[in-house]
Amino acid sequence: MSLEKILNDILKTKPVIPEAYNTFLDNIKHAEGGHIHYNVGEEDITTGYGIYKVGHESAIVFEYITMLANSLNIDTNSKHWNKEEIDRVNEILDPEVERYLTYLFYGKYLSGAYLYLFRPDMVMVMVNLYTNSPKGAWMSVQEALRDLQEDGILKLNLSELSTVDGQYGSKTNNALNMFNNIKTETEYEKTLLDLIFRKSVLLAMKSYYTDLVSAKPSKFLKFAKGWDNRIENLEHE
């Protein structure tokens, strides 16, 4: 679909971004500052939602940014823009358009994470784990669901749960939907339930990383500290 058609659709129909992606976009915008910028040591611009142009030049959000730059008579490659030029482009960015074009990018990039299946407090956890290892993320979710079943929280037979294989399928989908529909009498109980699931997922992911390092230390040991920091940060968010 062309940029022109997408822009016309945005203006005419005001397309709705799914709630899970709005949660993600709010978080990533806060983390990235919400404006086009250069990151130290990088070769090109990054959007206010964290999309780095190098490797993603074809993302339609960059076509939009280039269109705006051309309208300002900025015809140099974005690799060479100075602060004044970046500021000028930022000033005329339409926030609604930028956000929707960003959603189109992340909607494809994270399609396999099925973020709509997760409650708001788990969205960023899943994004973080999935971008690092799709298989590890889904194995962790599956392990956590099995823990909930074993503890009697999830009323399913073990045969109704997926094996811990890192492959998203109907059993994992059904179990997540059942978890999301568990009725609690108070908001406190709901919050506690979400916390139990979140901690179970993170514990399982930590175990996944440990298994990788143990199996192939020559390949994965160098990543161990970063992985530990990733889990620790998520535990305290």
mmCIF file of C-alpha atoms in Angstrom:
data_model
loop_
_atom_site.group_PDB
_atom_site.id
_atom_site.type_symbol
_atom_site.label_atom_id
_atom_site.label_comp_id
_atom_site.label_asym_id
_atom_site.label_seq_id
_atom_site.Cartn_x
_atom_site.Cartn_y
_atom_site.Cartn_z
ATOM 1 C CA MET A 1 0.000 0.000 0.000
ATOM 2 C CA SER A 2 1.375 3.420 -0.969
ATOM 3 C CA LEU A 3 2.155 6.131 1.541
ATOM 4 C CA GLU A 4 -0.369 8.431 -0.145
ATOM 5 C CA LYS A 5 -3.177 5.914 0.262
ATOM 6 C CA ILE A 6 -2.254 5.253 3.905
ATOM 7 C CA LEU A 7 -2.219 8.974 4.673
ATOM 8 C CA ASN A 8 -5.618 9.395 3.029
ATOM 9 C CA ASP A 9 -6.998 6.461 5.035
ATOM 10 C CA ILE A 10 -5.688 7.956 8.271
ATOM 11 C CA LEU A 11 -7.361 11.260 7.526
ATOM 12 C CA LYS A 12 -10.650 9.724 6.398
ATOM 13 C CA THR A 13 -11.179 6.698 8.625
ATOM 14 C CA LYS A 14 -9.068 7.387 11.734
ATOM 15 C CA PRO A 15 -7.945 3.730 11.996
ATOM 16 C CA VAL A 16 -7.853 2.289 15.503
ATOM 17 C CA ILE A 17 -4.626 0.894 16.924
ATOM 18 C CA PRO A 18 -5.199 -2.204 19.099
ATOM 19 C CA GLU A 19 -4.962 -1.617 22.849
ATOM 20 C CA ALA A 20 -1.916 -3.854 23.308
ATOM 21 C CA TYR A 21 0.016 -1.906 20.697
ATOM 22 C CA ASN A 22 -1.018 1.418 22.223
ATOM 23 C CA THR A 23 0.422 0.176 25.526
ATOM 24 C CA PHE A 24 3.635 -0.770 23.740
ATOM 25 C CA LEU A 25 3.817 2.478 21.748
ATOM 26 C CA ASP A 26 3.309 4.596 24.871
ATOM 27 C CA ASN A 27 6.177 2.786 26.568
ATOM 28 C CA ILE A 28 8.588 2.888 23.657
ATOM 29 C CA LYS A 29 7.827 6.548 22.956
ATOM 30 C CA HIS A 30 8.621 7.412 26.566
ATOM 31 C CA ALA A 31 11.853 5.427 26.432
ATOM 32 C CA GLU A 32 12.968 6.918 23.112
ATOM 33 C CA GLY A 33 11.945 10.511 23.811
ATOM 34 C CA GLY A 34 9.259 10.828 21.141
ATOM 35 C CA HIS A 35 11.383 12.726 18.599
ATOM 36 C CA ILE A 36 13.608 11.828 15.663
ATOM 37 C CA HIS A 37 17.196 11.725 16.908
ATOM 38 C CA TYR A 38 20.657 10.298 16.465
ATOM 39 C CA ASN A 39 21.966 7.802 18.980
ATOM 40 C CA VAL A 40 25.653 8.006 19.823
ATOM 41 C CA GLY A 41 27.710 5.734 17.599
ATOM 42 C CA GLU A 42 24.923 5.060 15.105
ATOM 43 C CA GLU A 43 24.997 5.882 11.415
ATOM 44 C CA ASP A 44 21.512 7.248 10.820
ATOM 45 C CA ILE A 45 18.384 8.568 12.501
ATOM 46 C CA THR A 46 16.092 6.771 14.921
ATOM 47 C CA THR A 47 12.426 7.678 15.169
ATOM 48 C CA GLY A 48 10.785 8.840 18.367
ATOM 49 C CA TYR A 49 9.442 5.304 18.706
ATOM 50 C CA GLY A 50 12.820 3.606 18.475
ATOM 51 C CA ILE A 51 12.949 2.497 14.836
ATOM 52 C CA TYR A 52 16.561 2.753 13.655
ATOM 53 C CA LYS A 53 16.749 3.543 9.963
ATOM 54 C CA VAL A 54 19.733 1.320 9.251
ATOM 55 C CA GLY A 55 18.277 -2.064 8.382
ATOM 56 C CA HIS A 56 14.737 -0.669 8.197
ATOM 57 C CA GLU A 57 15.076 1.858 5.393
ATOM 58 C CA SER A 58 11.995 0.487 3.658
ATOM 59 C CA ALA A 59 9.725 1.111 6.653
ATOM 60 C CA ILE A 60 6.971 3.412 5.496
ATOM 61 C CA VAL A 61 7.516 5.750 8.451
ATOM 62 C CA PHE A 62 10.869 6.707 6.885
ATOM 63 C CA GLU A 63 9.184 7.366 3.561
ATOM 64 C CA TYR A 64 6.912 9.758 5.456
ATOM 65 C CA ILE A 65 9.865 11.435 7.195
ATOM 66 C CA THR A 66 11.669 11.835 3.859
ATOM 67 C CA MET A 67 8.529 13.354 2.335
ATOM 68 C CA LEU A 68 8.417 15.922 5.142
ATOM 69 C CA ALA A 69 12.108 16.699 4.736
ATOM 70 C CA ASN A 70 11.656 17.257 1.010
ATOM 71 C CA SER A 71 8.793 19.657 1.724
ATOM 72 C CA LEU A 72 11.290 21.673 3.776
ATOM 73 C CA ASN A 73 13.843 21.567 0.940
ATOM 74 C CA ILE A 74 16.074 19.255 2.943
ATOM 75 C CA ASP A 75 17.349 17.014 0.177
ATOM 76 C CA THR A 76 20.405 15.498 1.837
ATOM 77 C CA ASN A 77 20.410 11.929 3.127
ATOM 78 C CA SER A 78 19.194 11.705 6.724
ATOM 79 C CA LYS A 79 22.626 10.309 7.673
ATOM 80 C CA HIS A 80 23.931 13.829 7.210
ATOM 81 C CA TRP A 81 21.184 15.925 8.785
ATOM 82 C CA ASN A 82 22.289 18.421 11.398
ATOM 83 C CA LYS A 83 20.390 19.247 14.582
ATOM 84 C CA GLU A 84 18.574 22.175 12.987
ATOM 85 C CA GLU A 85 17.314 20.008 10.129
ATOM 86 C CA ILE A 86 16.155 17.274 12.505
ATOM 87 C CA ASP A 87 14.364 19.863 14.637
ATOM 88 C CA ARG A 88 12.597 21.275 11.586
ATOM 89 C CA VAL A 89 11.341 17.837 10.555
ATOM 90 C CA ASN A 90 10.224 17.068 14.111
ATOM 91 C CA GLU A 91 8.237 20.299 14.184
ATOM 92 C CA ILE A 92 6.016 19.307 11.261
ATOM 93 C CA LEU A 93 5.572 15.614 12.096
ATOM 94 C CA ASP A 94 1.897 14.779 12.500
ATOM 95 C CA PRO A 95 1.799 12.750 15.759
ATOM 96 C CA GLU A 96 -1.257 10.777 14.661
ATOM 97 C CA VAL A 97 0.290 9.839 11.326
ATOM 98 C CA GLU A 98 3.657 8.980 12.831
ATOM 99 C CA ARG A 99 2.038 6.774 15.473
ATOM 100 C CA TYR A 100 -0.047 4.836 12.969
ATOM 101 C CA LEU A 101 2.869 4.324 10.563
ATOM 102 C CA THR A 102 4.913 3.152 13.534
ATOM 103 C CA TYR A 103 2.155 0.700 14.439
ATOM 104 C CA LEU A 104 2.268 -0.700 10.885
ATOM 105 C CA PHE A 105 5.983 -1.362 11.323
ATOM 106 C CA TYR A 106 5.792 -2.932 14.774
ATOM 107 C CA GLY A 107 2.576 -4.766 13.946
ATOM 108 C CA LYS A 108 4.526 -6.723 11.337
ATOM 109 C CA TYR A 109 7.774 -6.937 13.322
ATOM 110 C CA LEU A 110 5.995 -8.293 16.410
ATOM 111 C CA SER A 111 3.243 -10.226 14.666
ATOM 112 C CA GLY A 112 4.456 -13.519 16.098
ATOM 113 C CA ALA A 113 4.218 -12.197 19.665
ATOM 114 C CA TYR A 114 0.396 -11.977 19.497
ATOM 115 C CA LEU A 115 0.406 -9.064 21.935
ATOM 116 C CA TYR A 116 -3.397 -8.868 21.972
ATOM 117 C CA LEU A 117 -3.391 -12.036 24.081
ATOM 118 C CA PHE A 118 -1.617 -10.328 26.977
ATOM 119 C CA ARG A 119 -2.942 -7.984 29.616
ATOM 120 C CA PRO A 120 -1.332 -4.525 29.780
ATOM 121 C CA ASP A 121 1.192 -5.380 32.504
ATOM 122 C CA MET A 122 2.551 -8.247 30.378
ATOM 123 C CA VAL A 123 2.753 -6.489 27.018
ATOM 124 C CA MET A 124 6.200 -4.955 27.521
ATOM 125 C CA VAL A 125 7.504 -8.150 29.097
ATOM 126 C CA MET A 126 6.478 -10.130 26.026
ATOM 127 C CA VAL A 127 7.887 -7.518 23.657
ATOM 128 C CA ASN A 128 11.206 -7.498 25.493
ATOM 129 C CA LEU A 129 11.546 -11.273 25.636
ATOM 130 C CA TYR A 130 10.233 -11.879 22.125
ATOM 131 C CA THR A 131 12.594 -9.413 20.433
ATOM 132 C CA ASN A 132 15.505 -11.182 22.121
ATOM 133 C CA SER A 133 14.280 -14.748 21.458
ATOM 134 C CA PRO A 134 10.858 -15.623 20.026
ATOM 135 C CA LYS A 135 11.319 -19.272 20.930
ATOM 136 C CA GLY A 136 12.474 -18.477 24.459
ATOM 137 C CA ALA A 137 9.593 -16.069 25.001
ATOM 138 C CA TRP A 138 6.956 -18.623 24.034
ATOM 139 C CA MET A 139 8.669 -21.408 25.976
ATOM 140 C CA SER A 140 8.548 -19.166 29.044
ATOM 141 C CA VAL A 141 4.861 -18.409 28.565
ATOM 142 C CA GLN A 142 4.108 -22.109 28.101
ATOM 143 C CA GLU A 143 6.110 -23.029 31.207
ATOM 144 C CA ALA A 144 4.289 -20.383 33.243
ATOM 145 C CA LEU A 145 0.906 -21.666 32.059
ATOM 146 C CA ARG A 146 1.852 -25.188 33.116
ATOM 147 C CA ASP A 147 2.891 -23.847 36.533
ATOM 148 C CA LEU A 148 -0.513 -22.178 36.894
ATOM 149 C CA GLN A 149 -2.206 -25.460 35.981
ATOM 150 C CA GLU A 150 -0.104 -27.385 38.487
ATOM 151 C CA ASP A 151 -0.975 -24.878 41.229
ATOM 152 C CA GLY A 152 -4.679 -25.254 40.485
ATOM 153 C CA ILE A 153 -5.071 -21.677 39.229
ATOM 154 C CA LEU A 154 -5.674 -22.666 35.615
ATOM 155 C CA LYS A 155 -8.500 -25.198 35.449
ATOM 156 C CA LEU A 156 -7.238 -27.317 32.593
ATOM 157 C CA ASN A 157 -6.088 -30.889 32.202
ATOM 158 C CA LEU A 158 -2.383 -31.191 31.501
ATOM 159 C CA SER A 159 -3.215 -32.731 28.128
ATOM 160 C CA GLU A 160 -4.944 -29.479 27.177
ATOM 161 C CA LEU A 161 -1.699 -27.529 27.572
ATOM 162 C CA SER A 162 1.006 -27.278 24.977
ATOM 163 C CA THR A 163 4.339 -28.933 25.524
ATOM 164 C CA VAL A 164 7.096 -26.411 26.226
ATOM 165 C CA ASP A 165 8.325 -26.215 22.657
ATOM 166 C CA GLY A 166 8.359 -22.479 21.961
ATOM 167 C CA GLN A 167 5.753 -22.819 19.227
ATOM 168 C CA TYR A 168 2.597 -20.737 19.513
ATOM 169 C CA GLY A 169 -0.488 -22.793 18.693
ATOM 170 C CA SER A 170 -4.117 -23.417 19.590
ATOM 171 C CA LYS A 171 -3.393 -24.945 23.011
ATOM 172 C CA THR A 172 -1.262 -21.993 24.079
ATOM 173 C CA ASN A 173 -3.873 -19.609 22.687
ATOM 174 C CA ASN A 174 -6.701 -21.339 24.575
ATOM 175 C CA ALA A 175 -4.761 -21.443 27.839
ATOM 176 C CA LEU A 176 -3.912 -17.727 27.626
ATOM 177 C CA ASN A 177 -7.536 -16.863 26.912
ATOM 178 C CA MET A 178 -8.625 -18.970 29.884
ATOM 179 C CA PHE A 179 -6.083 -17.206 32.105
ATOM 180 C CA ASN A 180 -7.295 -13.803 30.942
ATOM 181 C CA ASN A 181 -10.890 -14.767 31.771
ATOM 182 C CA ILE A 182 -10.271 -16.014 35.306
ATOM 183 C CA LYS A 183 -12.779 -14.238 37.538
ATOM 184 C CA THR A 184 -11.494 -12.567 40.693
ATOM 185 C CA GLU A 185 -13.563 -10.975 43.431
ATOM 186 C CA THR A 186 -11.290 -7.995 44.008
ATOM 187 C CA GLU A 187 -8.864 -5.863 42.048
ATOM 188 C CA TYR A 188 -6.156 -6.919 44.492
ATOM 189 C CA GLU A 189 -6.671 -10.594 43.580
ATOM 190 C CA LYS A 190 -6.493 -9.744 39.875
ATOM 191 C CA THR A 191 -3.263 -7.796 40.398
ATOM 192 C CA LEU A 192 -1.805 -10.671 42.412
ATOM 193 C CA LEU A 193 -2.732 -13.160 39.699
ATOM 194 C CA ASP A 194 -1.059 -11.012 37.062
ATOM 195 C CA LEU A 195 2.038 -10.712 39.236
ATOM 196 C CA ILE A 196 2.249 -14.492 39.689
ATOM 197 C CA PHE A 197 2.044 -15.035 35.928
ATOM 198 C CA ARG A 198 4.587 -12.303 35.187
ATOM 199 C CA LYS A 199 7.100 -13.667 37.699
ATOM 200 C CA SER A 200 6.601 -17.220 36.410
ATOM 201 C CA VAL A 201 7.313 -16.119 32.846
ATOM 202 C CA LEU A 202 10.451 -14.230 33.859
ATOM 203 C CA LEU A 203 11.703 -17.114 35.971
ATOM 204 C CA ALA A 204 11.210 -19.478 33.051
ATOM 205 C CA MET A 205 13.044 -17.106 30.696
ATOM 206 C CA LYS A 206 15.934 -16.845 33.135
ATOM 207 C CA SER A 207 16.128 -20.645 33.152
ATOM 208 C CA TYR A 208 16.046 -20.650 29.339
ATOM 209 C CA TYR A 209 19.038 -18.306 29.223
ATOM 210 C CA THR A 210 20.894 -20.436 31.790
ATOM 211 C CA ASP A 211 20.314 -23.559 29.718
ATOM 212 C CA LEU A 212 21.695 -21.836 26.623
ATOM 213 C CA VAL A 213 24.856 -20.773 28.428
ATOM 214 C CA SER A 214 25.324 -24.209 29.999
ATOM 215 C CA ALA A 215 24.882 -25.995 26.686
ATOM 216 C CA LYS A 216 27.204 -23.750 24.662
ATOM 217 C CA PRO A 217 29.298 -21.497 26.942
ATOM 218 C CA SER A 218 31.732 -20.627 24.166
ATOM 219 C CA LYS A 219 28.844 -19.131 22.180
ATOM 220 C CA PHE A 220 26.520 -17.709 24.819
ATOM 221 C CA LEU A 221 28.549 -16.900 27.948
ATOM 222 C CA LYS A 222 29.366 -13.431 26.628
ATOM 223 C CA PHE A 223 25.629 -12.631 26.592
ATOM 224 C CA ALA A 224 24.883 -13.917 30.100
ATOM 225 C CA LYS A 225 25.353 -10.639 31.974
ATOM 226 C CA GLY A 226 23.190 -8.717 29.529
ATOM 227 C CA TRP A 227 20.464 -11.353 29.755
ATOM 228 C CA ASP A 228 20.571 -11.264 33.557
ATOM 229 C CA ASN A 229 20.274 -7.476 33.496
ATOM 230 C CA ARG A 230 17.345 -7.700 31.089
ATOM 231 C CA ILE A 231 15.424 -10.028 33.423
ATOM 232 C CA GLU A 232 16.317 -8.000 36.504
ATOM 233 C CA ASN A 233 15.095 -4.789 34.915
ATOM 234 C CA LEU A 234 11.806 -6.409 33.919
ATOM 235 C CA GLU A 235 11.359 -7.783 37.427
ATOM 236 C CA HIS A 236 11.545 -4.269 38.855
ATOM 237 C CA GLU A 237 9.449 -2.392 36.309
#
